[in-house]
Coordinates of C-alpha atoms in Angstrom, one line a residue:
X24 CA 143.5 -98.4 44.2
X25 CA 141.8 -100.1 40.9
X26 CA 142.9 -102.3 37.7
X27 CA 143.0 -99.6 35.2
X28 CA 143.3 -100.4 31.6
X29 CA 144.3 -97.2 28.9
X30 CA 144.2 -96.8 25.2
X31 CA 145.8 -94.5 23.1
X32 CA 149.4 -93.7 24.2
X33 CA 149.8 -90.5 22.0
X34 CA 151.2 -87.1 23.5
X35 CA 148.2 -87.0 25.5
X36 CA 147.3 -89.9 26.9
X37 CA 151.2 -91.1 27.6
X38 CA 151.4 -89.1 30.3
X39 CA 148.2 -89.4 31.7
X40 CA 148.7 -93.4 31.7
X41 CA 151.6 -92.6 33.9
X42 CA 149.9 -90.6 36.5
X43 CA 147.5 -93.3 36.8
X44 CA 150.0 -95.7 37.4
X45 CA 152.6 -93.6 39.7
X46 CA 149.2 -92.9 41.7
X47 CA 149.1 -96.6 43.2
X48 CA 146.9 -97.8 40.1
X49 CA 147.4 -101.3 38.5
X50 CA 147.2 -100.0 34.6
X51 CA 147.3 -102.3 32.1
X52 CA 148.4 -100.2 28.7
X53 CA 147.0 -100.9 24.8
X54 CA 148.6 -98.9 21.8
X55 CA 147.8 -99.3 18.3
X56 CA 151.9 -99.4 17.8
X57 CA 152.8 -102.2 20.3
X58 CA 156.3 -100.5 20.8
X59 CA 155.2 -97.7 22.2
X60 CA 153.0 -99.4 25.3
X61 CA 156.2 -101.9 25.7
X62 CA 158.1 -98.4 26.0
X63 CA 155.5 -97.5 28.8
X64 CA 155.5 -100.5 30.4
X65 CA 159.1 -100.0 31.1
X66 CA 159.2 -96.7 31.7
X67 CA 156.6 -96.7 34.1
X68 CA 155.8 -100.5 35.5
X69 CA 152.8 -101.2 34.1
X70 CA 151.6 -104.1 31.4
X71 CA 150.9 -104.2 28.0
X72 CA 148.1 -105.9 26.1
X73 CA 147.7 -106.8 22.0
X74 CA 144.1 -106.0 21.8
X75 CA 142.0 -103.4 23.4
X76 CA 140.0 -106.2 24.6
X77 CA 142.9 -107.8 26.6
X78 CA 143.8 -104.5 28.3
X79 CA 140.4 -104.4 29.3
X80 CA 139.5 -107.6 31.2
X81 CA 139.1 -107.4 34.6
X82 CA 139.6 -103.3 34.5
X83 CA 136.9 -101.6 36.9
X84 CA 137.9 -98.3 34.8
X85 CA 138.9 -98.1 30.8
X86 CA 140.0 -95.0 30.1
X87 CA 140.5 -94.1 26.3
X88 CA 142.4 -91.3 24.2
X89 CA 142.8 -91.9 20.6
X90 CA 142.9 -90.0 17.3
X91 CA 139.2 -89.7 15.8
X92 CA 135.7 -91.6 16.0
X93 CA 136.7 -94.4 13.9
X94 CA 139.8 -94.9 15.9
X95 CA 137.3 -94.9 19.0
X96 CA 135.1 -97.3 17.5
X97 CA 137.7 -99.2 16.7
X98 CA 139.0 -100.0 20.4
X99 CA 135.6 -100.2 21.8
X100 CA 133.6 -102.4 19.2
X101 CA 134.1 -105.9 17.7
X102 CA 135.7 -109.2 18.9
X103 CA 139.0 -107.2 20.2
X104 CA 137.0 -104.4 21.5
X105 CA 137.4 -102.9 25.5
X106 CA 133.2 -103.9 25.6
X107 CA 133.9 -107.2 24.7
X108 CA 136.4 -107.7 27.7
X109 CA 135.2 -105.0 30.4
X110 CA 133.1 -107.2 33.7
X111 CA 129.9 -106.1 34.2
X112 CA 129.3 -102.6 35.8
X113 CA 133.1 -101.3 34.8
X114 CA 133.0 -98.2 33.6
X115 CA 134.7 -96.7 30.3
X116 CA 136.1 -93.3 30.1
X117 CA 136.4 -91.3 26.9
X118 CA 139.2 -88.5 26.9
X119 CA 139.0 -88.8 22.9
X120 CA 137.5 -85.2 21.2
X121 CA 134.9 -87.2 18.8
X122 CA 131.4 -86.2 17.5
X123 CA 128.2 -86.4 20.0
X124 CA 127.2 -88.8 17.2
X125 CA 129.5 -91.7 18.1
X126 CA 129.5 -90.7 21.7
X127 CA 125.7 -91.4 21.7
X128 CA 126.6 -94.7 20.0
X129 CA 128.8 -95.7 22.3
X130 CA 127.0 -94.8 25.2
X131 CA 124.2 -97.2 24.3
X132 CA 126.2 -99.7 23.2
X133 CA 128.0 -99.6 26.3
X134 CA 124.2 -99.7 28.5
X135 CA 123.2 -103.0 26.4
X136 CA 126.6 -104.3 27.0
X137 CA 126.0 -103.6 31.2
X138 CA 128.7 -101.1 31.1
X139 CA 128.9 -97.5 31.6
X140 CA 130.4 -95.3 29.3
X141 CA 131.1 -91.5 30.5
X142 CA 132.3 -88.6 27.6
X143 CA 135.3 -87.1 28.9
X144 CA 136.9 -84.5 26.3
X145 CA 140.0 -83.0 27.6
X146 CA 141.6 -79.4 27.4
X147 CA 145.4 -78.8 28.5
X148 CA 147.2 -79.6 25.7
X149 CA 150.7 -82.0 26.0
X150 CA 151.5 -79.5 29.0
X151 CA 148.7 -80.1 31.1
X152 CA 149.2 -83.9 30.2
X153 CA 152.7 -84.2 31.5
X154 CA 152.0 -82.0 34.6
X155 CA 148.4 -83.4 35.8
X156 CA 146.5 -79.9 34.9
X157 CA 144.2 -80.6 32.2
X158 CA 140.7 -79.7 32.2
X159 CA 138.4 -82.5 32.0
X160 CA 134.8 -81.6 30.4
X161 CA 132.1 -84.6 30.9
X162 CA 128.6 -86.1 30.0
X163 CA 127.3 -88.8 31.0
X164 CA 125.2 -90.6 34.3
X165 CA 125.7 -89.2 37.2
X166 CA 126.7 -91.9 39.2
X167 CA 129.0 -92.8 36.4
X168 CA 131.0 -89.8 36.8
X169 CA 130.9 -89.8 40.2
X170 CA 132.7 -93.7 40.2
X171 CA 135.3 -92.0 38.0
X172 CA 136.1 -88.7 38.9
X173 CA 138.4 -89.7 41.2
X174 CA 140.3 -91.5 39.1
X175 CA 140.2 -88.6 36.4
X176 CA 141.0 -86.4 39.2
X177 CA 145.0 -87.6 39.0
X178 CA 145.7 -86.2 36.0
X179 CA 143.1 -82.8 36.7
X180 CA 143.7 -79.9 38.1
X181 CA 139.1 -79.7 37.1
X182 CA 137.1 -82.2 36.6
X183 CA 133.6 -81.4 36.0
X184 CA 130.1 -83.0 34.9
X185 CA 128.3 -80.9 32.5
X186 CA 125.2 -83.1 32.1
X187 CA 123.8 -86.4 30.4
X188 CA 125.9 -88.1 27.8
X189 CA 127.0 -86.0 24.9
X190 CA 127.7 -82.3 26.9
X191 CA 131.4 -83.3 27.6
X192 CA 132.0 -83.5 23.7
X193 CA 129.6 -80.2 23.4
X194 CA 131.2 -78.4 25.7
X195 CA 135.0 -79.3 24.2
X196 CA 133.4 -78.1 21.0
X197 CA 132.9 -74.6 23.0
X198 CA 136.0 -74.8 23.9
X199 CA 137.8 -75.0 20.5
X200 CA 135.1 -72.6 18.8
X201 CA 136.3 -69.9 21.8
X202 CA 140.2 -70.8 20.9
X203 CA 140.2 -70.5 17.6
X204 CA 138.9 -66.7 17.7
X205 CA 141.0 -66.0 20.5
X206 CA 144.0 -67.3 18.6
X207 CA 143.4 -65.8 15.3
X208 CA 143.0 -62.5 17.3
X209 CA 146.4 -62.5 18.9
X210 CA 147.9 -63.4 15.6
X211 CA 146.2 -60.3 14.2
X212 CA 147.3 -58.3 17.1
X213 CA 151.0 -59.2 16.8
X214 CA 151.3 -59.0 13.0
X215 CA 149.5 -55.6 13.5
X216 CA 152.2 -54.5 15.8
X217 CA 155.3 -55.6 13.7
X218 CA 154.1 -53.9 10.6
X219 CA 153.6 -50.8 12.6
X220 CA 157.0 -51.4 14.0
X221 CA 156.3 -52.1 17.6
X222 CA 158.3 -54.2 20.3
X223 CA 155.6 -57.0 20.4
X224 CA 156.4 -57.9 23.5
X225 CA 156.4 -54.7 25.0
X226 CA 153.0 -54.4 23.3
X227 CA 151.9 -57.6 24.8
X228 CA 153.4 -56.9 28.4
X229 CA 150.7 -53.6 28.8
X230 CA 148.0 -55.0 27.0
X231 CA 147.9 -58.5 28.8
X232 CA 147.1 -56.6 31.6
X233 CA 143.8 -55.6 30.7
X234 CA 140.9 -57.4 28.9
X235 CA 143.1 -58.1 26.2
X236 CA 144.5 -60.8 28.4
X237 CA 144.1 -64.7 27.3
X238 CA 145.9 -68.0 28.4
X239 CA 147.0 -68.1 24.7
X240 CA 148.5 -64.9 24.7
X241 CA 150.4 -65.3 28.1
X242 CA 151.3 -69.0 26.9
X243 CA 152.0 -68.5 23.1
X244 CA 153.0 -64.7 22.1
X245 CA 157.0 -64.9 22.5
X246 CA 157.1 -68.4 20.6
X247 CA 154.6 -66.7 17.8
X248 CA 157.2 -63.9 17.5
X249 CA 160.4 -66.3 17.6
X250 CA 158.6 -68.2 15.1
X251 CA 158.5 -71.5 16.9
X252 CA 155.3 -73.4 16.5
X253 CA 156.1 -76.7 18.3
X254 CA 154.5 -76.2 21.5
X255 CA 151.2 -77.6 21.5
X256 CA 148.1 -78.8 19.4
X257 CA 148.8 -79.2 16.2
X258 CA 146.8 -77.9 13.5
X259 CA 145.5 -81.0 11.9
X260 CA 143.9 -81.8 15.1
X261 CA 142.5 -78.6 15.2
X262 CA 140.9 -78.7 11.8
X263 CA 139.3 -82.2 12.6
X264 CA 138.0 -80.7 15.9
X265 CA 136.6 -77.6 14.1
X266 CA 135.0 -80.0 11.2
X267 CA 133.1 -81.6 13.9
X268 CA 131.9 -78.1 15.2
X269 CA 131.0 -76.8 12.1
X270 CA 129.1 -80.2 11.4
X271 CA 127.3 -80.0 14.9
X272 CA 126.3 -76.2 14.3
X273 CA 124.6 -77.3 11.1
X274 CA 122.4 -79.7 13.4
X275 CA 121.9 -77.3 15.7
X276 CA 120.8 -74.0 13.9
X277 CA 124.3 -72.7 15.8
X278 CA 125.6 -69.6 13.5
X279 CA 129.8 -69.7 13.7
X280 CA 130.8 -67.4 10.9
X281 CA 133.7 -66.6 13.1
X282 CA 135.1 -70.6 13.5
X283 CA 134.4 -71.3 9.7
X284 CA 136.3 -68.6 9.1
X285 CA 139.6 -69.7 11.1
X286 CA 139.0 -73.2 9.9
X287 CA 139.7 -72.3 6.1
X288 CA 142.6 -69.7 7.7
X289 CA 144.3 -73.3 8.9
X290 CA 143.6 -75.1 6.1
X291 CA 146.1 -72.5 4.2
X292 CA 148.3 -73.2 7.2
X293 CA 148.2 -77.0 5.9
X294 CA 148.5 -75.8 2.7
X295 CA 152.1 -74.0 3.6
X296 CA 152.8 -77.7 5.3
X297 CA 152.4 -76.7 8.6
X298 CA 149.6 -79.5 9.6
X299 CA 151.9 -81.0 12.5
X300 CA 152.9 -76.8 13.7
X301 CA 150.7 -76.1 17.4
X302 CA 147.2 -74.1 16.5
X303 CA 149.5 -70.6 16.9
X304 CA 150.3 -70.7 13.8
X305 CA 147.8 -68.7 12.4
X306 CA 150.6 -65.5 12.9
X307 CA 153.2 -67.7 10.6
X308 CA 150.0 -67.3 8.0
X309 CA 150.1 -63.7 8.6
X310 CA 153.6 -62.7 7.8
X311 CA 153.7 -64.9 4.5
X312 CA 151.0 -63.2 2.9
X313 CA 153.8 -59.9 3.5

């Protein structure tokens, strides 16, 4: 087993601190709000550090799941940065969703430093955190990955190397381009049905069955038609995640007419103060314009 160390104790990376730990790993636990790795600690019987750069010493893995890539900076660079504490050769793993910018900042920071530094976006939502079925997209070196995919592999149900540093966080940005059509649909879909006065799940029951089909509409439809929007990522994360894809497609030449779209659809969704409701949303926008 190996001396773990794991920043960012938010509804993601709780959980996945805790696999680590009930797996057999020594995991030493650093959250920007110290009462929150002291409740981990408890909970689970690991440790607790003050600094990033005390969880971090002695750690053969770092593993990392903040807000943002200032809050990522912020635990990996300066005097009580992970770099400054991580031995020589340890490896630091990203689960953040952050730009390719600062991940290729990182990543050679990290080589000058003697460390290596692997790009791990994550896609499960709080769910797939709490039961160990998250999907784990990643750049980086090969043998990098290959020294932490077993460890990522506790909290995975796939773990996968896309290619050199930078396609993990360019992949997760596929990912969120191909939600936020797919969600926008099914809202569309629904509100279609109710105005036409449909059973909307009876609707969805036949056409789930056929290419209509989507994890978000066998996961999300009946708590879109209840109105209950608490069950998964919210839409300020969303936006910041879409901001970063929007950004990266104007780098790239990438046309996403479709993505800019939703994004302005969930900034009215902020606007109606539903910033903290899960990315379904989208249907509450629906029914309030009538």
């Amino acid at each position: 087993m190996a001396k773990l160390a794991f920043l960012g104790l938010g509804v993601m990376g709780y959980p996945m601190a805790g696999h680590l730990q009930a797996a057999g790993h020594d995991v030493r636990v650093y959250n920007r709000t110290a009462a929150k790795a002291e409740k981990w600690a408890a909970e689970h019987g690991g440790s607790h550090a003050p600094t990033p750069r005390e969880a971090a010493e002695g750690a053969d893995f770092v593993m990392a799941c903040v807000g943002n890539d200032d809050d990522l900076r912020g635990v990996c660079l300066g005097p009580d940065g992970a770099f400054a504490g991580m031995k020589d050769g340890a490896t630091f793993v990203d689960h953040t969703t952050v730009s390719a910018k600062v991940t290729s900042e990182l990543y050679s920071a990290a080589k000058a430093a003697g460390l290596n530094f692997v790009d791990a976006p994550i896609s499960g939502g709080q769910a797939g955190a709490e039961n160990a079925q998250l999907s784990i997209m990643c750049g980086g070196d090969q043998a990098s990955y290959d020294a932490a995919e077993p460890v990522m592999n506790t909290y995975a149900k796939l773990c996968r190397r896309i290619g050199e540093s930078g396609a993990g966080q360019m992949t997760k940005m596929c990912n969120q381009i191909a939600i936020a059509g797919l969600v926008q649909g099914l809202s569309e879909a629904l509100h279609f049905a109710e105005k036409a006065g449909l059973d909307g799940r009876a609707v969805v029951e036949v056409i789930s069955q056929g290419a209509a089909g989507s994890w978000q509409m066998a996961n999300r439809y009946e708590t879109m038609i209840d109105d209950k929007f608490e069950h998964g990522f919210a839409v300020d994360w969303m936006r910041k995640d879409l901001g970063i894809c929007l950004s990266t497609a104007d780098e790239t030449g990438a046309s996403l007419p479709v993505t800019a779209l939703v994004d302005q659809f969930y900034k009215d969704v902020q606007n109606m103060g539903g910033g903290r409701w899960d990315t379904s949303s989208l249907f509450k926008r629906l029914r309030a314009l009538g």
